[in-house]
Short mmCIF file of C-alpha atoms and ligand atoms in Angstrom, two decimals:
data_model
loop_
_atom_site.label_atom_id
_atom_site.label_comp_id
_atom_site.label_asym_id
_atom_site.label_seq_id
_atom_site.Cartn_x
_atom_site.Cartn_y
_atom_site.Cartn_z
CA MET A 1 -10.94 131.79 -146.13
CA LYS A 2 -9.17 134.17 -143.79
CA ALA A 3 -6.93 132.70 -141.11
CA LYS A 4 -8.26 133.11 -137.59
CA LYS A 5 -6.15 135.34 -135.32
CA GLY A 6 -4.16 134.04 -132.37
CA ARG A 7 -3.96 130.47 -133.63
CA SER A 8 -0.95 128.28 -132.95
CA GLU A 9 1.02 126.92 -135.92
CA LYS A 10 -0.60 123.50 -135.54
CA GLU A 11 -4.08 125.04 -135.33
CA LYS A 12 -3.40 127.09 -138.47
CA ILE A 13 -2.45 123.91 -140.32
CA ARG A 14 -5.62 122.26 -139.03
CA ASP A 15 -7.62 125.28 -140.28
CA PHE A 16 -5.95 125.00 -143.67
CA LEU A 17 -6.82 121.30 -143.90
CA ASP A 18 -10.41 121.96 -142.82
CA ALA A 19 -10.76 124.80 -145.35
CA HIS A 20 -9.75 122.34 -148.07
CA ASP A 21 -12.03 119.57 -146.89
CA VAL A 22 -13.00 116.86 -149.37
CA TRP A 23 -16.35 118.53 -150.07
CA THR A 24 -14.59 121.48 -151.75
CA GLU A 25 -12.96 119.01 -154.13
CA TYR A 26 -16.11 116.93 -154.50
CA VAL A 27 -18.26 119.89 -155.56
CA ALA A 28 -15.61 121.14 -158.02
CA VAL A 29 -15.22 117.70 -159.64
CA LYS A 30 -18.98 117.26 -159.80
CA ASN A 31 -19.41 120.67 -161.49
CA VAL A 32 -16.78 119.91 -164.11
CA ILE A 33 -18.32 116.51 -164.85
CA ASP A 34 -21.75 118.16 -165.19
CA MET A 35 -20.24 120.62 -167.68
CA ALA A 36 -18.72 117.74 -169.65
CA ARG A 37 -22.15 116.10 -169.75
CA ILE A 38 -23.88 119.27 -170.95
CA THR A 39 -21.29 120.41 -173.49
CA GLY A 40 -19.79 117.11 -174.62
CA GLY A 41 -16.43 118.72 -173.91
CA ARG A 42 -13.60 116.49 -172.88
CA VAL A 43 -12.14 116.98 -169.41
CA HIS A 44 -9.10 115.72 -167.57
CA ILE A 45 -9.30 116.18 -163.81
CA CYS A 46 -5.97 116.74 -162.12
CA HIS A 47 -4.87 115.93 -158.57
CA VAL A 48 -7.74 113.76 -157.44
CA SER A 49 -6.90 113.32 -153.76
CA HIS A 50 -9.88 111.51 -152.31
CA PRO A 51 -11.91 108.35 -153.05
CA MET A 52 -15.17 110.34 -152.99
CA SER A 53 -14.13 112.42 -156.01
CA ALA A 54 -12.54 109.36 -157.65
CA GLN A 55 -15.94 107.66 -157.36
CA LEU A 56 -17.54 110.59 -159.26
CA VAL A 57 -14.98 110.10 -162.02
CA LYS A 58 -15.66 106.36 -162.08
CA GLU A 59 -19.41 106.92 -162.47
CA ALA A 60 -18.79 109.50 -165.22
CA ILE A 61 -16.64 107.01 -167.12
CA TYR A 62 -19.36 104.33 -166.73
CA GLU A 63 -21.85 106.85 -168.08
CA GLY A 64 -19.68 107.19 -171.17
CA LEU A 65 -18.63 110.79 -170.57
CA PRO A 66 -15.27 111.95 -171.98
CA VAL A 67 -13.67 112.20 -168.53
CA THR A 68 -10.19 111.12 -167.47
CA ALA A 69 -8.33 111.84 -164.25
CA GLU A 70 -4.97 111.97 -162.56
CA THR A 71 -3.67 111.65 -159.02
CA CYS A 72 -0.21 112.22 -157.52
CA PRO A 73 2.23 110.22 -155.38
CA HIS A 74 1.68 112.43 -152.34
CA TYR A 75 -1.99 111.37 -152.23
CA LEU A 76 -0.97 107.72 -152.43
CA GLY A 77 1.83 107.73 -149.88
CA TYR A 78 1.23 110.62 -147.46
CA THR A 79 -1.52 111.78 -145.13
CA GLU A 80 -2.72 114.90 -143.36
CA GLU A 81 -0.59 113.89 -140.33
CA PHE A 82 2.39 114.54 -142.60
CA VAL A 83 1.09 118.04 -143.36
CA LEU A 84 0.48 118.70 -139.65
CA GLU A 85 4.07 117.65 -138.95
CA LYS A 86 5.79 119.44 -141.87
CA GLY A 87 3.73 122.62 -142.22
CA ALA A 88 4.39 125.05 -145.10
CA PRO A 89 6.77 122.77 -147.06
CA ALA A 90 3.94 120.21 -147.36
CA LYS A 91 1.32 122.72 -148.51
CA CYS A 92 -0.40 121.69 -151.71
CA THR A 93 -3.97 121.72 -152.90
CA PRO A 94 -5.87 119.58 -152.51
CA PRO A 95 -4.04 118.66 -149.31
CA MET A 96 -3.06 115.13 -148.38
CA ARG A 97 -5.97 113.24 -146.84
CA LYS A 98 -6.64 110.78 -144.01
CA LYS A 99 -4.91 107.39 -144.00
CA GLU A 100 -8.05 105.39 -144.82
CA ASP A 101 -8.79 107.71 -147.76
CA MET A 102 -5.22 107.36 -149.01
CA GLU A 103 -5.51 103.56 -148.91
CA LYS A 104 -8.89 103.60 -150.68
CA LEU A 105 -7.53 105.88 -153.43
CA TRP A 106 -5.30 102.99 -154.57
CA ASP A 107 -8.42 101.01 -155.57
CA TYR A 108 -9.18 103.69 -158.15
CA VAL A 109 -5.67 103.60 -159.55
CA LEU A 110 -5.85 99.82 -159.82
CA ASP A 111 -9.27 99.75 -161.50
CA GLY A 112 -8.13 102.37 -164.05
CA THR A 113 -10.37 105.24 -162.88
CA LEU A 114 -7.33 107.35 -162.06
CA SER A 115 -5.48 106.44 -165.23
CA CYS A 116 -2.65 108.96 -164.85
CA ILE A 117 -0.21 109.79 -162.08
CA GLY A 118 1.57 113.14 -162.30
CA SER A 119 4.17 114.80 -160.12
CA ASP A 120 2.27 118.10 -159.77
CA HIS A 121 5.75 119.63 -159.64
CA SER A 122 5.35 123.23 -158.52
CA PRO A 123 8.74 124.86 -158.02
CA ALA A 124 8.98 127.57 -155.38
CA ALA A 125 11.78 129.70 -153.99
CA ASP A 126 13.00 128.70 -150.52
CA GLU A 127 11.49 131.74 -148.80
CA GLU A 128 8.09 130.89 -150.25
CA LYS A 129 8.06 127.42 -148.67
CA ASP A 130 10.02 127.81 -145.46
CA ASN A 131 8.27 127.43 -142.06
CA GLN A 132 10.51 130.22 -140.74
CA THR A 133 9.36 132.82 -143.27
CA LYS A 134 5.87 131.65 -144.20
CA ASP A 135 3.02 130.10 -142.31
CA ILE A 136 0.83 127.60 -144.10
CA TRP A 137 -1.67 130.24 -145.22
CA SER A 138 0.86 132.48 -146.94
CA ALA A 139 3.26 129.78 -148.17
CA TRP A 140 3.43 128.74 -151.82
CA GLY A 141 0.90 126.01 -152.56
CA GLY A 142 2.79 123.25 -154.33
CA LEU A 143 5.66 120.83 -153.91
CA ASN A 144 9.17 120.63 -155.39
CA ALA A 145 8.17 117.15 -156.44
CA ILE A 146 9.64 116.10 -159.78
CA GLN A 147 13.05 114.80 -158.75
CA TYR A 148 11.74 112.07 -156.47
CA PHE A 149 8.64 111.38 -158.58
CA LEU A 150 9.87 108.14 -160.13
CA PRO A 151 11.86 106.86 -157.10
CA MET A 152 8.86 107.53 -154.86
CA MET A 153 6.41 105.84 -157.22
CA PHE A 154 8.75 102.87 -157.67
CA ASP A 155 9.06 102.41 -153.91
CA LEU A 156 5.30 102.76 -153.38
CA VAL A 157 4.20 100.50 -156.24
CA VAL A 158 6.88 97.81 -156.26
CA HIS A 159 8.15 97.65 -152.68
CA LYS A 160 5.29 98.87 -150.49
CA LYS A 161 2.32 97.59 -152.52
CA GLN A 162 4.15 94.63 -154.12
CA LEU A 163 2.67 95.49 -157.52
CA SER A 164 4.22 95.17 -160.96
CA PRO A 165 6.41 98.05 -162.17
CA THR A 166 4.40 97.89 -165.40
CA LEU A 167 1.73 99.87 -163.50
CA ILE A 168 4.21 102.76 -163.35
CA ALA A 169 4.81 102.64 -167.11
CA LYS A 170 1.05 102.59 -167.63
CA VAL A 171 0.03 105.51 -165.41
CA MET A 172 3.09 107.71 -165.91
CA ASP A 173 3.69 107.10 -169.61
CA TYR A 174 1.29 105.02 -171.72
CA ASN A 175 -2.01 106.45 -170.44
CA PRO A 176 -0.90 110.14 -170.36
CA ALA A 177 0.54 109.76 -173.88
CA LYS A 178 -2.77 108.35 -175.12
CA ILE A 179 -4.88 111.00 -173.37
CA PHE A 180 -2.78 113.97 -174.50
CA GLY A 181 -2.39 112.78 -178.07
CA LEU A 182 1.31 111.99 -177.79
CA TYR A 183 0.98 108.28 -178.52
CA GLY A 184 2.91 107.58 -181.67
CA LYS A 185 5.92 109.47 -180.33
CA LYS A 186 5.67 108.83 -176.60
CA GLY A 187 4.04 106.19 -174.42
CA ALA A 188 5.57 102.98 -175.74
CA PHE A 189 8.84 101.36 -176.70
CA GLU A 190 7.96 100.79 -180.34
CA LEU A 191 9.41 101.28 -183.79
CA GLY A 192 8.93 104.91 -184.85
CA PHE A 193 8.49 106.21 -181.29
CA ASP A 194 11.06 108.44 -179.60
CA GLY A 195 13.85 106.42 -177.96
CA ASP A 196 13.00 107.43 -174.39
CA VAL A 197 14.07 104.94 -171.74
CA VAL A 198 14.64 105.14 -168.00
CA ILE A 199 16.60 102.26 -166.51
CA VAL A 200 15.79 101.73 -162.84
CA ASP A 201 17.83 99.72 -160.36
CA PRO A 202 14.96 98.23 -158.32
CA GLU A 203 17.02 97.74 -155.17
CA LYS A 204 19.12 100.90 -155.21
CA PRO A 205 18.19 102.95 -152.13
CA TRP A 206 17.43 106.67 -152.24
CA ILE A 207 17.10 109.34 -149.57
CA CYS A 208 15.58 112.72 -150.34
CA ASP A 209 18.14 115.42 -149.66
CA GLN A 210 16.64 118.84 -150.27
CA LYS A 211 20.09 120.41 -150.66
CA LYS A 212 20.59 118.24 -153.74
CA LEU A 213 17.42 119.30 -155.55
CA PHE A 214 18.11 120.51 -159.09
CA THR A 215 14.91 122.55 -159.17
CA LYS A 216 14.42 126.24 -158.30
CA GLY A 217 13.97 125.77 -154.54
CA HIS A 218 15.62 123.64 -151.91
CA VAL A 219 12.81 123.21 -149.42
CA SER A 220 11.15 119.83 -149.67
CA CYS A 221 8.65 118.26 -147.31
CA PHE A 222 10.16 114.94 -148.41
CA GLU A 223 13.54 115.76 -146.84
CA GLY A 224 14.86 112.56 -145.25
CA GLU A 225 12.24 110.31 -146.86
CA SER A 226 13.74 107.14 -148.23
CA GLY A 227 12.95 104.11 -150.33
CA LYS A 228 14.27 101.69 -152.92
CA GLY A 229 14.33 101.96 -156.70
CA SER A 230 16.48 104.62 -158.35
CA PRO A 231 16.91 105.64 -161.98
CA ILE A 232 20.46 104.88 -163.08
CA CYS A 233 20.27 105.89 -166.73
CA THR A 234 17.89 108.21 -168.57
CA ILE A 235 17.79 108.25 -172.36
CA ILE A 236 15.81 110.83 -174.32
CA ARG A 237 15.44 110.41 -178.09
CA GLY A 238 18.32 107.97 -178.05
CA LYS A 239 20.70 110.18 -176.12
CA VAL A 240 21.88 109.53 -172.55
CA VAL A 241 20.98 112.68 -170.61
CA ALA A 242 21.57 111.50 -167.05
CA GLU A 243 23.46 108.69 -165.41
CA ASN A 244 23.76 107.67 -161.75
CA GLY A 245 22.09 110.80 -160.44
CA ARG A 246 24.06 113.24 -162.61
CA TYR A 247 22.99 115.21 -165.64
CA LYS A 248 25.17 115.10 -168.72
CA GLU A 249 26.32 118.65 -169.46
CA GLU A 250 26.13 118.01 -173.20
CA ALA A 251 22.43 117.09 -172.84
CA PHE A 252 21.46 120.66 -171.86
CA GLY A 253 19.27 122.17 -174.54
CA HIS A 254 18.37 118.73 -175.88
CA GLY A 255 14.71 119.14 -174.90
CA ILE A 256 12.16 119.98 -177.56
CA PHE A 257 8.46 120.80 -177.51
CA VAL A 258 6.36 117.69 -178.08
CA SER A 259 3.27 118.45 -180.08
CA PRO A 260 0.29 116.08 -180.15
CA VAL A 261 0.27 113.40 -182.81
CA LYS A 262 -3.48 112.89 -182.56
CA PHE A 263 -6.09 112.86 -179.86
CA GLN A 264 -7.66 109.47 -179.17
ZN1 LIG B 1 -1.18 121.43 -159.61
#
């Protein structure tokens, strides 16, 4: 869709939100589910942002189709008002939805329909995300999201929703590992699995400071957002790679490609 001429910044953001209305997502999800039904092919639907498309996934699962789905923290904690306020830095697709839709989306996380939560980390250079250089139509679509992924989810799940932190382990680790065939190496704290552990201080406060992002860009719509629950020690394959918000220099290059063990 082409942006209309002579629109104010706020109107352009409104246009962007309207152009990515829930029906665009609904039709896409429905098409993919129909293809899964016809072909028997397995599908994993990413970034489900709205209860209407989550309901399609739920019905597909009830039907016995090989369909799984993921949502992201920004659909569970942020709304279109946030996009209207922040502009280009908050551009992602699908966009954040209305408050009542955001609240309803939680039901589908809790009943297991949306069995995975991903960061949808999409690193962009500053000039691609800045309100000064890009309007919402020409800005990069995606958020510098990974660094505050766990702190944000911890705050949402444990402090705001008063739910068990085991939900986080389930949707960010166990379920994705099962779905992507990594269970056996990843997804549980078991004998024979990789020694991957994140220790979280549940009360340690965090504030998003975009200047301190380790990723490519330093423009974050979450600048100034705060909560409680911070990782204090991260261990990958038995080795401490980060502690108290700092990477260990000697851990650079420690990452390896993780190939599937077997698909479930
Ligand atoms: Zn994405």
